[in-house]
């Protein structure tokens, strides 16, 4: 580039998901269910040079502030992401996502024989064995869930 220009423009109102590990933007899009028809502008930037990460991805969702359940889901696939709430061009809230040690109620166990998939009133519960690559271990049957098992559910 001969001229210094803004690669992606600022948004007026909405959510900027920043510092997504390079290559993971589409996982974030998928987990938020933004694959089909959506309202409003969604901008995806891949492999943007970053100060803290080698390269990062970014997703900007205009006109919508993410709910806390959505932020929790993002933590599964982009554990270093920053969620910025933008109001009238200013970042009014900045939140680092955080993956808790125990995940409850966000994903189901991929083992069909698991008691958490029966009629029993048990809440799916997983221990985070590893963040990147993601490995969640089922409290009930020990099944190890990986990223693909999780993406299939969204
Ligand atoms: N952003 C945007 N539209 C705005 C304001 C900010 O798209 N109206 C984007 C910025 O481009 C940036 C992110 O939101 O990718 C966070 O903005 P800001 O906090 O101003 O940037 P930094 O200080 O670099 O953030 P951090 O310290 O989290 O790296
Ligand atoms: Zn299980």
PDB file of N, CA and C and ligand atoms in Angstrom, residues 109 114 116 138 141, ligand 2:
ATOM      1  N   UNK A 109     -23.204 -32.938  25.583  1.00  0.00           N
ATOM      2  CA  UNK A 109     -22.196 -33.982  25.393  1.00  0.00           C
ATOM      3  C   UNK A 109     -22.448 -34.668  24.048  1.00  0.00           C
ATOM      4  N   UNK A 114     -24.441 -40.803  26.860  1.00  0.00           N
ATOM      5  CA  UNK A 114     -24.176 -40.082  28.115  1.00  0.00           C
ATOM      6  C   UNK A 114     -25.478 -39.813  28.870  1.00  0.00           C
ATOM      7  N   UNK A 116     -26.296 -37.356  30.457  1.00  0.00           N
ATOM      8  CA  UNK A 116     -26.780 -35.977  30.269  1.00  0.00           C
ATOM      9  C   UNK A 116     -27.617 -35.844  28.995  1.00  0.00           C
ATOM     10  N   UNK A 138     -16.311 -34.377  29.667  1.00  0.00           N
ATOM     11  CA  UNK A 138     -17.648 -34.507  30.267  1.00  0.00           C
ATOM     12  C   UNK A 138     -17.543 -35.037  31.692  1.00  0.00           C
ATOM     13  N   UNK A 141     -19.497 -38.767  31.636  1.00  0.00           N
ATOM     14  CA  UNK A 141     -19.021 -39.957  30.915  1.00  0.00           C
ATOM     15  C   UNK A 141     -17.557 -39.865  30.522  1.00  0.00           C
TER      16      UNK A 141
HETATM   17 ZN1  LIG B   2     -21.009 -37.148  28.546  1.00  0.00          ZN
END
